[in-house]
């Protein structure tokens, strides 16, 4: 019998398997033939594409992600980026630079305000302070653990008290003593990338952390995001790929896992399958009640993707955000995120991953026609803004939320939006009231992306191994 089985090899499942594997007999199951989930790199025809995540942020000395990956000797080739993103908005081009003074010059030339320096200094300070607080423990499985969690967050509460209870749009408006519609729209689109919500939906702390993402180290991962997972896989003892978990039974405090190939008995279970989709795995009433109690967090938001392969020797920036005047058809967004592979990356060169926010419900009818229509619209925008000739495009195809369901077994994407009314203590924790059942990934604490999911992995490690 196993000590642990981990269902799903996204960031959460793969990283958790590293520390579990050290102490316990652990098996990691992944439905696809490769690891990574929303952060994977897949091959279609002769070419490789990043499926979702393209930016690798927060990998720097003193931060969990850096310490954790180094502890397990996870080795991958990367390139440091001076700018996390180039924003194209009307006639403006704003590089979100890592260097503070250079960025102030950049933002002042796009949206001059005498308080810009003061505002971004506040963002920088909040981020520095936030990442120094790393003694948190988060569990909401019972009353005692909730109290303990609250205590562990006390430094954070004390440090950021005023920002936790102030809505970001109000704070910004008061801080700048009025801000132009265009500038707020720019800020909104930056916050949306990280928090999955805009400034009228988040508190100022969340907004500051989202805006601060440019002031942490950002990297381009050579060979695609998948290369990080190849290194992780090489350190694990038991990884079962192309093995889809169909059902999980609970019997006398053990779990019996039924995959498309085998059965396995385990004392403990870590679900990295999205919490919104994990209910499909169980018949057990207590487990279903637990999972379904978080249904309200599933806002049905997801991504529409366009993947391209181009034949071009132009040296594009790595990441662009194109902000449009109007919302795109079949989306909930007026911006698209475009990531280019590095020109020197042999494996990925010419590969482009483009995403925008959508709702699952838009794709339940006439999917094929809508998909083609939106793909053509996005393709035309990208070609126009980034000066790509249609003749340079070798391949172009799209993915809807249902494509994600088919491949990585989840429809809603982007994790739980950290909104004003979703205080941290309401979020699902990495442990559960059910003995031996744990969660990890972007639909549980702390949030999405490499830094967010890593915080959840660290919390899970604390809960299981008490370190
Ligand atoms: C379009 C897009 C762009 C993004 N861009 C960035 C970015 O640039 N930078 C960044 O840091 N973050 C980004 N994110 C967020 C980031 O990708 C995710 O938050 C993160 O990858 C989620 O990790 P996870 O641990 O929740 O696992 P997931 O990625 O959800 O992976 C879960 C895994 O479990 C497997 N699985 C599910 N059910 C089963 C089952 N029954 N049996 C076996 N296996 C199963 C799936 O196949 C999958 O591999 C982006 C997300 C999206 C959607």
Short mmCIF file of C-alpha atoms and ligand atoms in Angstrom, two decimals:
data_model
loop_
_atom_site.label_atom_id
_atom_site.label_comp_id
_atom_site.label_asym_id
_atom_site.label_seq_id
_atom_site.Cartn_x
_atom_site.Cartn_y
_atom_site.Cartn_z
CA UNK A 1 0.00 0.00 0.00
CA UNK A 2 1.17 3.52 -0.81
CA UNK A 3 1.55 6.26 1.79
CA UNK A 4 0.54 8.90 -0.75
CA UNK A 5 -0.98 9.11 -4.21
CA UNK A 6 -1.01 12.44 -6.02
CA UNK A 7 -3.68 12.90 -8.69
CA UNK A 8 -2.46 15.26 -11.39
CA UNK A 9 0.96 16.62 -12.26
CA UNK A 10 0.34 20.35 -12.62
CA UNK A 11 2.63 22.70 -10.68
CA UNK A 12 0.92 21.70 -7.41
CA UNK A 13 1.00 17.93 -7.87
CA UNK A 14 4.50 17.78 -9.35
CA UNK A 15 6.11 20.02 -6.69
CA UNK A 16 4.27 18.28 -3.83
CA UNK A 17 5.50 14.90 -5.07
CA UNK A 18 9.06 16.13 -4.64
CA UNK A 19 8.78 16.58 -0.88
CA UNK A 20 6.45 13.61 -0.39
CA UNK A 21 8.76 11.32 -2.32
CA UNK A 22 11.55 12.16 0.13
CA UNK A 23 9.74 10.63 3.11
CA UNK A 24 6.87 8.51 1.86
CA UNK A 25 6.06 5.87 -0.72
CA UNK A 26 4.39 8.13 -3.28
CA UNK A 27 2.93 7.71 -6.76
CA UNK A 28 2.19 10.67 -9.02
CA UNK A 29 -0.56 10.06 -11.61
CA UNK A 30 -0.93 12.18 -14.74
CA UNK A 31 -3.57 11.70 -17.40
CA UNK A 32 -1.44 13.17 -20.20
CA UNK A 33 1.82 11.71 -21.54
CA UNK A 34 3.66 14.77 -20.18
CA UNK A 35 3.59 16.72 -16.89
CA UNK A 36 2.66 20.36 -16.29
CA UNK A 37 -1.11 20.81 -16.83
CA UNK A 38 -1.75 24.54 -17.49
CA UNK A 39 2.03 25.06 -17.40
CA UNK A 40 2.96 22.27 -19.78
CA UNK A 41 4.58 22.30 -23.21
CA UNK A 42 2.89 20.13 -25.83
CA UNK A 43 3.82 18.95 -29.29
CA UNK A 44 1.47 19.20 -32.22
CA UNK A 45 2.73 17.97 -35.54
CA UNK A 46 6.41 18.88 -35.66
CA UNK A 47 6.21 21.90 -33.36
CA UNK A 48 6.11 22.66 -29.63
CA UNK A 49 3.85 25.16 -27.83
CA UNK A 50 3.41 26.32 -24.21
CA UNK A 51 -0.14 25.37 -23.35
CA UNK A 52 -0.94 28.24 -20.92
CA UNK A 53 1.71 29.65 -18.60
CA UNK A 54 4.60 31.38 -20.32
CA UNK A 55 6.01 33.69 -17.64
CA UNK A 56 8.14 32.38 -14.81
CA UNK A 57 8.15 34.96 -12.02
CA UNK A 58 9.31 35.07 -8.43
CA UNK A 59 12.27 32.74 -8.84
CA UNK A 60 14.76 34.67 -6.75
CA UNK A 61 16.86 34.27 -3.65
CA UNK A 62 14.79 34.38 -0.47
CA UNK A 63 11.56 33.25 -2.15
CA UNK A 64 9.97 29.82 -1.78
CA UNK A 65 10.02 28.94 -5.45
CA UNK A 66 13.75 29.48 -5.69
CA UNK A 67 14.59 27.73 -2.44
CA UNK A 68 12.30 24.79 -3.12
CA UNK A 69 13.45 24.12 -6.70
CA UNK A 70 17.07 24.45 -5.63
CA UNK A 71 16.62 22.15 -2.67
CA UNK A 72 15.54 19.40 -5.07
CA UNK A 73 18.16 20.31 -7.71
CA UNK A 74 15.58 21.14 -10.33
CA UNK A 75 17.68 22.24 -13.20
CA UNK A 76 16.48 24.05 -16.30
CA UNK A 77 17.77 26.62 -18.73
CA UNK A 78 16.40 30.13 -18.33
CA UNK A 79 16.95 33.69 -19.48
CA UNK A 80 16.47 36.68 -17.16
CA UNK A 81 14.09 39.32 -18.53
CA UNK A 82 14.50 43.07 -17.93
CA UNK A 83 10.86 43.59 -18.73
CA UNK A 84 8.06 41.26 -17.64
CA UNK A 85 5.64 42.59 -20.24
CA UNK A 86 5.23 45.10 -23.06
CA UNK A 87 1.80 46.68 -22.97
CA UNK A 88 0.37 48.05 -26.20
CA UNK A 89 -2.51 50.40 -25.54
CA UNK A 90 -3.85 52.84 -28.13
CA UNK A 91 -0.71 54.64 -29.33
CA UNK A 92 1.25 53.80 -26.17
CA UNK A 93 3.91 51.20 -25.58
CA UNK A 94 4.73 50.57 -21.92
CA UNK A 95 7.44 48.15 -20.87
CA UNK A 96 6.87 46.83 -17.36
CA UNK A 97 10.49 47.01 -16.37
CA UNK A 98 12.13 45.26 -13.44
CA UNK A 99 14.29 48.32 -12.69
CA UNK A 100 12.29 50.80 -10.61
CA UNK A 101 13.74 54.10 -11.89
CA UNK A 102 13.59 53.04 -15.51
CA UNK A 103 9.99 51.97 -15.05
CA UNK A 104 9.03 55.32 -13.51
CA UNK A 105 10.38 57.03 -16.63
CA UNK A 106 8.45 54.57 -18.78
CA UNK A 107 5.12 54.99 -16.96
CA UNK A 108 5.54 58.77 -16.80
CA UNK A 109 5.96 58.95 -20.53
CA UNK A 110 2.74 56.97 -21.01
CA UNK A 111 0.60 58.24 -18.10
CA UNK A 112 2.37 61.15 -16.46
CA UNK A 113 1.37 61.78 -12.86
CA UNK A 114 3.39 63.53 -10.18
CA UNK A 115 2.46 60.78 -7.75
CA UNK A 116 3.63 57.90 -9.95
CA UNK A 117 6.97 57.56 -8.19
CA UNK A 118 5.27 57.57 -4.78
CA UNK A 119 2.62 55.05 -5.91
CA UNK A 120 5.01 52.49 -7.36
CA UNK A 121 7.34 52.90 -4.35
CA UNK A 122 4.37 51.87 -2.21
CA UNK A 123 3.78 48.86 -4.50
CA UNK A 124 7.43 47.91 -4.21
CA UNK A 125 7.47 48.27 -0.41
CA UNK A 126 4.28 46.23 0.04
CA UNK A 127 5.73 43.44 -2.09
CA UNK A 128 9.06 43.40 -0.24
CA UNK A 129 7.31 43.28 3.12
CA UNK A 130 4.82 40.65 1.98
CA UNK A 131 7.49 38.22 0.85
CA UNK A 132 9.42 38.63 4.10
CA UNK A 133 6.45 37.22 6.00
CA UNK A 134 6.70 33.51 5.40
CA UNK A 135 5.65 31.83 8.60
CA UNK A 136 2.04 31.38 7.58
CA UNK A 137 0.01 28.25 8.19
CA UNK A 138 -3.36 27.88 6.53
CA UNK A 139 -5.97 25.32 7.38
CA UNK A 140 -9.71 25.68 7.73
CA UNK A 141 -10.54 22.06 8.44
CA UNK A 142 -11.80 22.76 11.97
CA UNK A 143 -12.27 25.54 14.49
CA UNK A 144 -8.87 25.05 16.15
CA UNK A 145 -6.99 25.12 12.83
CA UNK A 146 -8.84 28.28 11.77
CA UNK A 147 -7.73 30.07 14.94
CA UNK A 148 -4.17 28.82 14.44
CA UNK A 149 -4.24 30.09 10.85
CA UNK A 150 -5.47 33.49 11.96
CA UNK A 151 -2.55 33.74 14.40
CA UNK A 152 -0.08 32.74 11.72
CA UNK A 153 -1.36 35.59 9.54
CA UNK A 154 -1.15 38.14 12.33
CA UNK A 155 2.09 39.74 11.04
CA UNK A 156 0.46 40.13 7.67
CA UNK A 157 -2.73 41.55 9.17
CA UNK A 158 -0.78 44.04 11.27
CA UNK A 159 1.47 45.09 8.40
CA UNK A 160 -1.26 45.50 5.82
CA UNK A 161 -4.36 46.21 7.87
CA UNK A 162 -5.48 49.36 6.01
CA UNK A 163 -4.97 47.82 2.57
CA UNK A 164 -6.90 44.67 3.35
CA UNK A 165 -10.14 46.49 3.93
CA UNK A 166 -9.94 49.13 1.23
CA UNK A 167 -11.20 48.49 -2.28
CA UNK A 168 -8.39 48.98 -4.79
CA UNK A 169 -10.24 51.34 -7.17
CA UNK A 170 -11.24 53.64 -4.29
CA UNK A 171 -7.72 53.59 -2.86
CA UNK A 172 -6.16 54.40 -6.25
CA UNK A 173 -8.62 57.18 -6.97
CA UNK A 174 -7.96 58.81 -3.60
CA UNK A 175 -4.21 58.28 -3.83
CA UNK A 176 -3.93 59.99 -7.21
CA UNK A 177 -6.66 62.44 -6.38
CA UNK A 178 -8.43 61.31 -9.53
CA UNK A 179 -6.97 59.14 -12.27
CA UNK A 180 -7.71 59.11 -16.01
CA UNK A 181 -9.97 56.40 -17.43
CA UNK A 182 -7.14 55.20 -19.66
CA UNK A 183 -4.64 54.91 -16.80
CA UNK A 184 -7.13 52.99 -14.65
CA UNK A 185 -7.89 50.72 -17.60
CA UNK A 186 -4.16 50.04 -17.95
CA UNK A 187 -3.90 49.21 -14.20
CA UNK A 188 -7.05 47.08 -14.36
CA UNK A 189 -5.61 44.96 -17.13
CA UNK A 190 -2.37 44.41 -15.21
CA UNK A 191 -4.23 43.37 -12.05
CA UNK A 192 -6.46 41.03 -14.07
CA UNK A 193 -3.48 38.98 -15.29
CA UNK A 194 -2.48 38.01 -11.76
CA UNK A 195 -5.60 38.29 -9.60
CA UNK A 196 -8.19 37.28 -12.23
CA UNK A 197 -10.23 40.29 -11.14
CA UNK A 198 -10.12 44.06 -11.66
CA UNK A 199 -9.53 46.92 -9.20
CA UNK A 200 -13.23 47.32 -8.43
CA UNK A 201 -13.29 43.68 -7.23
CA UNK A 202 -10.10 43.38 -5.16
CA UNK A 203 -8.66 44.97 -2.05
CA UNK A 204 -5.60 47.17 -2.34
CA UNK A 205 -3.22 44.51 -0.97
CA UNK A 206 -4.16 42.08 -3.77
CA UNK A 207 -3.87 44.90 -6.28
CA UNK A 208 -0.40 45.87 -4.97
CA UNK A 209 0.83 42.27 -5.12
CA UNK A 210 -0.51 41.92 -8.65
CA UNK A 211 1.15 45.16 -9.80
CA UNK A 212 4.36 44.17 -8.04
CA UNK A 213 4.90 41.16 -10.27
CA UNK A 214 7.13 43.22 -12.54
CA UNK A 215 9.48 44.03 -9.63
CA UNK A 216 10.34 40.38 -8.96
CA UNK A 217 12.68 38.43 -11.20
CA UNK A 218 11.01 37.20 -14.38
CA UNK A 219 12.48 34.51 -16.59
CA UNK A 220 11.98 33.02 -20.00
CA UNK A 221 12.20 29.22 -19.70
CA UNK A 222 14.25 27.83 -22.57
CA UNK A 223 12.76 24.74 -24.22
CA UNK A 224 9.28 25.61 -22.89
CA UNK A 225 7.74 25.45 -19.41
CA UNK A 226 7.66 21.68 -19.83
CA UNK A 227 11.43 21.52 -19.37
CA UNK A 228 11.00 22.35 -15.64
CA UNK A 229 8.70 19.34 -15.33
CA UNK A 230 11.13 17.08 -17.19
CA UNK A 231 13.67 17.89 -14.49
CA UNK A 232 11.10 17.32 -11.71
CA UNK A 233 10.10 13.97 -13.23
CA UNK A 234 13.71 12.82 -13.29
CA UNK A 235 13.87 13.25 -9.47
CA UNK A 236 10.70 11.28 -8.72
CA UNK A 237 10.58 7.56 -8.11
CA UNK A 238 7.11 6.63 -9.29
CA UNK A 239 5.38 8.69 -11.97
CA UNK A 240 2.54 7.13 -13.92
CA UNK A 241 1.86 9.10 -17.08
CA UNK A 242 -1.06 8.61 -19.48
CA UNK A 243 -2.96 7.19 -16.51
CA UNK A 244 -6.36 8.74 -15.98
CA UNK A 245 -7.93 8.35 -12.56
CA UNK A 246 -11.56 7.47 -13.12
CA UNK A 247 -12.88 6.73 -9.64
CA UNK A 248 -11.68 6.87 -6.03
CA UNK A 249 -13.29 4.84 -3.25
CA UNK A 250 -12.78 5.43 0.45
CA UNK A 251 -12.70 2.31 2.64
CA UNK A 252 -11.73 2.28 6.33
CA UNK A 253 -9.52 5.34 6.14
CA UNK A 254 -7.78 4.20 2.97
CA UNK A 255 -8.40 5.16 -0.63
CA UNK A 256 -8.64 2.82 -3.58
CA UNK A 257 -7.72 4.52 -6.81
CA UNK A 258 -9.12 3.18 -10.08
CA UNK A 259 -7.29 4.34 -13.16
CA UNK A 260 -7.85 3.44 -16.81
CA UNK A 261 -5.03 0.90 -16.34
CA UNK A 262 -4.78 -0.20 -12.71
CA UNK A 263 -5.88 -0.07 -9.09
CA UNK A 264 -3.84 1.28 -6.22
CA UNK A 265 -4.45 1.42 -2.47
CA UNK A 266 -3.15 4.42 -0.53
CA UNK A 267 -3.39 5.82 2.98
CA UNK A 268 -3.35 9.43 1.81
CA UNK A 269 -4.46 11.27 -1.28
CA UNK A 270 -3.41 14.64 -2.70
CA UNK A 271 -5.79 16.00 -5.33
CA UNK A 272 -4.19 18.29 -7.87
CA UNK A 273 -7.19 17.88 -10.14
CA UNK A 274 -9.09 21.17 -10.02
CA UNK A 275 -11.38 21.26 -6.99
CA UNK A 276 -14.27 22.14 -9.29
CA UNK A 277 -13.76 18.93 -11.28
CA UNK A 278 -12.71 16.55 -8.50
CA UNK A 279 -16.31 15.73 -7.52
CA UNK A 280 -16.46 13.49 -10.61
CA UNK A 281 -13.99 11.13 -8.92
CA UNK A 282 -16.04 10.29 -5.83
CA UNK A 283 -19.32 8.73 -4.70
CA UNK A 284 -18.52 9.19 -0.99
CA UNK A 285 -21.12 11.59 0.45
CA UNK A 286 -18.85 13.28 2.99
CA UNK A 287 -16.20 13.98 0.36
CA UNK A 288 -18.78 15.19 -2.15
CA UNK A 289 -20.35 17.51 0.44
CA UNK A 290 -16.92 18.93 1.18
CA UNK A 291 -16.01 19.51 -2.48
CA UNK A 292 -19.43 20.86 -3.39
CA UNK A 293 -19.29 23.39 -0.56
CA UNK A 294 -16.74 25.26 -2.69
CA UNK A 295 -18.81 25.20 -5.87
CA UNK A 296 -19.62 28.88 -5.38
CA UNK A 297 -16.02 29.81 -6.16
CA UNK A 298 -16.33 28.38 -9.66
CA UNK A 299 -17.25 31.46 -11.66
CA UNK A 300 -17.09 29.54 -14.92
CA UNK A 301 -14.22 31.70 -16.17
CA UNK A 302 -11.61 30.24 -18.42
CA UNK A 303 -9.30 30.97 -21.33
CA UNK A 304 -9.55 31.05 -25.09
CA UNK A 305 -6.20 30.23 -26.65
CA UNK A 306 -4.62 30.70 -30.04
CA UNK A 307 -1.36 28.90 -30.81
CA UNK A 308 0.81 29.92 -33.74
CA UNK A 309 4.01 28.87 -35.35
CA UNK A 310 5.66 31.53 -37.46
CA UNK A 311 8.69 31.60 -39.67
CA UNK A 312 10.29 34.93 -38.85
CA UNK A 313 13.65 36.30 -37.82
CA UNK A 314 12.19 39.37 -36.10
CA UNK A 315 13.29 39.78 -32.52
CA UNK A 316 10.00 40.15 -30.66
CA UNK A 317 9.74 40.91 -26.94
CA UNK A 318 8.85 37.80 -24.96
CA UNK A 319 5.45 38.95 -23.71
CA UNK A 320 2.93 41.50 -24.95
CA UNK A 321 -0.43 42.56 -23.68
CA UNK A 322 -2.58 44.21 -26.32
CA UNK A 323 -5.33 46.32 -24.77
CA UNK A 324 -8.22 46.95 -27.14
CA UNK A 325 -10.88 49.65 -27.18
CA UNK A 326 -13.66 47.09 -26.96
CA UNK A 327 -14.37 43.71 -25.48
CA UNK A 328 -13.65 40.85 -27.88
CA UNK A 329 -16.56 38.71 -29.07
CA UNK A 330 -17.13 35.52 -26.97
CA UNK A 331 -14.79 36.81 -24.25
CA UNK A 332 -15.00 38.86 -21.06
CA UNK A 333 -11.89 40.80 -21.87
CA UNK A 334 -10.64 43.74 -23.86
CA UNK A 335 -7.07 42.48 -23.86
CA UNK A 336 -5.01 39.61 -25.18
CA UNK A 337 -1.74 38.23 -23.85
CA UNK A 338 0.79 37.22 -26.49
CA UNK A 339 3.98 35.28 -25.67
CA UNK A 340 6.77 34.64 -28.12
CA UNK A 341 9.41 31.95 -27.86
CA UNK A 342 12.94 33.26 -27.69
CA UNK A 343 14.61 33.64 -31.06
CA UNK A 344 17.58 31.56 -29.82
CA UNK A 345 15.43 28.77 -28.41
CA UNK A 346 16.05 25.93 -30.88
CA UNK A 347 13.10 23.83 -29.73
CA UNK A 348 10.48 26.59 -29.41
CA UNK A 349 11.56 29.24 -31.94
CA UNK A 350 8.61 30.76 -33.78
CA UNK A 351 6.08 29.38 -31.30
CA UNK A 352 3.45 31.84 -30.00
CA UNK A 353 0.92 31.31 -27.19
CA UNK A 354 -1.98 33.77 -27.08
CA UNK A 355 -4.69 33.89 -24.41
CA UNK A 356 -7.71 35.89 -23.40
CA UNK A 357 -10.39 35.53 -20.70
CA UNK A 358 -13.68 33.87 -21.54
CA UNK A 359 -16.64 32.12 -19.91
CA UNK A 360 -17.30 28.40 -20.25
CA UNK A 361 -20.93 29.06 -21.12
CA UNK A 362 -20.04 30.86 -24.39
CA UNK A 363 -18.70 27.60 -25.81
CA UNK A 364 -21.54 25.16 -25.20
CA UNK A 365 -23.15 25.76 -28.63
CA UNK A 366 -21.79 26.29 -32.16
CA UNK A 367 -18.31 25.80 -30.76
CA UNK A 368 -16.59 25.09 -34.04
CA UNK A 369 -17.88 28.21 -35.82
CA UNK A 370 -17.26 30.51 -32.85
CA UNK A 371 -13.79 29.10 -32.35
CA UNK A 372 -12.84 29.78 -35.98
CA UNK A 373 -14.36 33.28 -35.85
CA UNK A 374 -12.55 34.34 -32.65
CA UNK A 375 -9.30 32.74 -33.78
CA UNK A 376 -9.43 34.77 -37.02
CA UNK A 377 -10.15 37.99 -35.10
CA UNK A 378 -7.25 37.41 -32.69
CA UNK A 379 -4.90 36.37 -35.48
CA UNK A 380 -5.67 39.60 -37.38
CA UNK A 381 -5.11 41.74 -34.25
CA UNK A 382 -1.78 40.09 -33.47
CA UNK A 383 -0.58 40.41 -37.08
CA UNK A 384 -1.64 44.04 -37.17
CA UNK A 385 -0.15 45.15 -33.82
CA UNK A 386 3.03 43.13 -34.07
CA UNK A 387 3.66 43.52 -37.73
CA UNK A 388 3.48 39.85 -38.70
CA UNK A 389 2.68 39.03 -42.29
CA UNK A 390 0.06 36.29 -42.78
CA UNK A 391 2.52 34.57 -45.10
CA UNK A 392 4.88 34.11 -42.10
CA UNK A 393 2.32 31.95 -40.28
CA UNK A 394 3.04 28.24 -40.66
CA UNK A 395 0.42 26.92 -38.22
CA UNK A 396 -2.47 28.47 -36.30
CA UNK A 397 -5.05 26.68 -34.15
CA UNK A 398 -7.21 27.50 -31.14
CA UNK A 399 -8.45 26.00 -27.87
CA UNK A 400 -11.66 26.64 -25.94
CA UNK A 401 -12.40 25.79 -22.29
CA UNK A 402 -13.69 22.42 -23.55
CA UNK A 403 -10.35 21.67 -25.20
CA UNK A 404 -8.80 22.08 -21.74
CA UNK A 405 -11.39 19.70 -20.31
CA UNK A 406 -10.44 17.10 -22.92
CA UNK A 407 -6.72 17.39 -22.27
CA UNK A 408 -6.24 18.35 -18.63
CA UNK A 409 -9.67 17.54 -17.27
CA UNK A 410 -10.70 21.04 -16.21
CA UNK A 411 -12.94 23.64 -17.84
CA UNK A 412 -12.57 26.63 -15.54
CA UNK A 413 -9.07 28.06 -15.53
CA UNK A 414 -7.06 30.68 -13.72
CA UNK A 415 -7.81 29.43 -10.22
CA UNK A 416 -9.93 31.19 -7.66
CA UNK A 417 -10.19 34.92 -8.22
CA UNK A 418 -8.88 36.68 -5.11
CA UNK A 419 -11.77 39.11 -4.83
CA UNK A 420 -12.68 41.64 -2.17
CA UNK A 421 -15.37 39.36 -0.79
CA UNK A 422 -13.29 36.12 -0.91
CA UNK A 423 -11.18 36.67 2.15
CA UNK A 424 -8.32 34.25 2.44
CA UNK A 425 -9.91 32.39 5.32
CA UNK A 426 -12.81 31.37 3.07
CA UNK A 427 -10.54 29.69 0.52
CA UNK A 428 -10.25 25.90 0.46
CA UNK A 429 -7.16 24.88 2.40
CA UNK A 430 -4.61 22.24 1.49
CA UNK A 431 -5.93 19.88 4.12
CA UNK A 432 -9.58 18.87 4.45
CA UNK A 433 -11.86 17.63 7.23
CA UNK A 434 -11.55 14.15 5.66
CA UNK A 435 -8.74 12.05 7.12
CA UNK A 436 -5.94 11.55 4.58
CA UNK A 437 -7.43 13.82 1.91
CA UNK A 438 -5.47 16.88 0.74
CA UNK A 439 -5.71 19.45 -2.07
CA UNK A 440 -3.11 21.42 -3.95
CA UNK A 441 -3.22 23.65 -7.00
CA UNK A 442 -4.70 26.94 -8.10
CA UNK A 443 -8.24 26.23 -6.91
CA UNK A 444 -7.02 25.98 -3.31
CA UNK A 445 -4.86 28.23 -1.11
CA UNK A 446 -3.01 30.41 -2.02
CA UNK A 447 -3.75 31.29 -5.63
CA UNK A 448 -2.74 30.75 -9.22
CA UNK A 449 0.53 30.81 -11.14
CA UNK A 450 3.98 29.58 -10.12
CA UNK A 451 4.29 31.82 -7.01
CA UNK A 452 0.68 31.25 -5.87
CA UNK A 453 0.61 27.47 -6.28
CA UNK A 454 4.08 27.27 -4.70
CA UNK A 455 2.69 28.96 -1.55
CA UNK A 456 0.06 26.22 -1.40
CA UNK A 457 2.70 23.51 -1.85
CA UNK A 458 4.74 25.02 0.99
CA UNK A 459 1.64 25.12 3.18
CA UNK A 460 0.84 21.49 2.34
CA UNK A 461 4.40 20.55 3.28
CA UNK A 462 3.93 22.30 6.61
CA UNK A 463 0.61 20.54 7.23
CA UNK A 464 1.89 17.05 6.33
CA UNK A 465 5.52 17.11 7.42
CA UNK A 466 5.23 19.79 10.11
CA UNK A 467 8.19 21.75 8.70
C1 LIG B 1 -3.97 30.67 -20.36
C2 LIG B 1 -3.21 30.67 -19.07
C3 LIG B 1 -2.06 31.43 -18.97
C4 LIG B 1 -1.34 31.43 -17.77
N1 LIG B 1 -0.16 32.12 -17.68
C5 LIG B 1 0.60 32.02 -16.59
C6 LIG B 1 1.91 32.54 -16.58
O1 LIG B 1 2.36 33.12 -17.57
N2 LIG B 1 2.66 32.38 -15.45
C7 LIG B 1 2.18 31.72 -14.36
O2 LIG B 1 2.90 31.60 -13.35
N3 LIG B 1 0.94 31.19 -14.36
C8 LIG B 1 0.15 31.30 -15.45
N4 LIG B 1 -1.08 30.72 -15.47
C9 LIG B 1 -1.57 30.05 -14.28
C10 LIG B 1 -0.91 28.70 -14.10
O3 LIG B 1 -0.69 28.09 -15.32
C11 LIG B 1 -1.80 27.80 -13.25
O4 LIG B 1 -2.27 28.50 -12.11
C12 LIG B 1 -1.07 26.56 -12.79
O5 LIG B 1 -0.35 25.98 -13.84
C13 LIG B 1 -2.08 25.58 -12.21
O6 LIG B 1 -1.40 24.52 -11.61
P1 LIG B 1 -2.18 23.41 -10.80
O7 LIG B 1 -1.24 22.88 -9.79
O8 LIG B 1 -3.47 23.97 -10.30
O9 LIG B 1 -2.45 22.24 -11.82
P2 LIG B 1 -3.15 22.15 -13.26
O10 LIG B 1 -2.39 22.94 -14.23
O11 LIG B 1 -4.61 22.33 -13.16
O12 LIG B 1 -2.85 20.63 -13.59
C14 LIG B 1 -3.61 19.58 -13.08
C15 LIG B 1 -3.11 18.29 -13.71
O13 LIG B 1 -3.90 17.22 -13.23
C16 LIG B 1 -4.16 16.32 -14.28
N5 LIG B 1 -5.41 15.62 -13.96
C17 LIG B 1 -6.62 16.17 -13.71
N6 LIG B 1 -7.52 15.22 -13.43
C18 LIG B 1 -6.86 14.05 -13.50
C19 LIG B 1 -7.26 12.69 -13.32
N7 LIG B 1 -8.52 12.36 -13.00
N8 LIG B 1 -6.33 11.72 -13.47
C20 LIG B 1 -5.04 12.03 -13.78
N9 LIG B 1 -4.62 13.29 -13.97
C21 LIG B 1 -5.52 14.29 -13.83
C22 LIG B 1 -4.29 17.22 -15.51
O14 LIG B 1 -4.06 16.49 -16.70
C23 LIG B 1 -3.22 18.26 -15.23
O15 LIG B 1 -1.98 17.92 -15.77
C24 LIG B 1 -1.81 30.69 -16.65
C25 LIG B 1 -2.98 29.93 -16.77
C26 LIG B 1 -3.67 29.90 -17.96
C27 LIG B 1 -4.90 29.07 -18.06
#
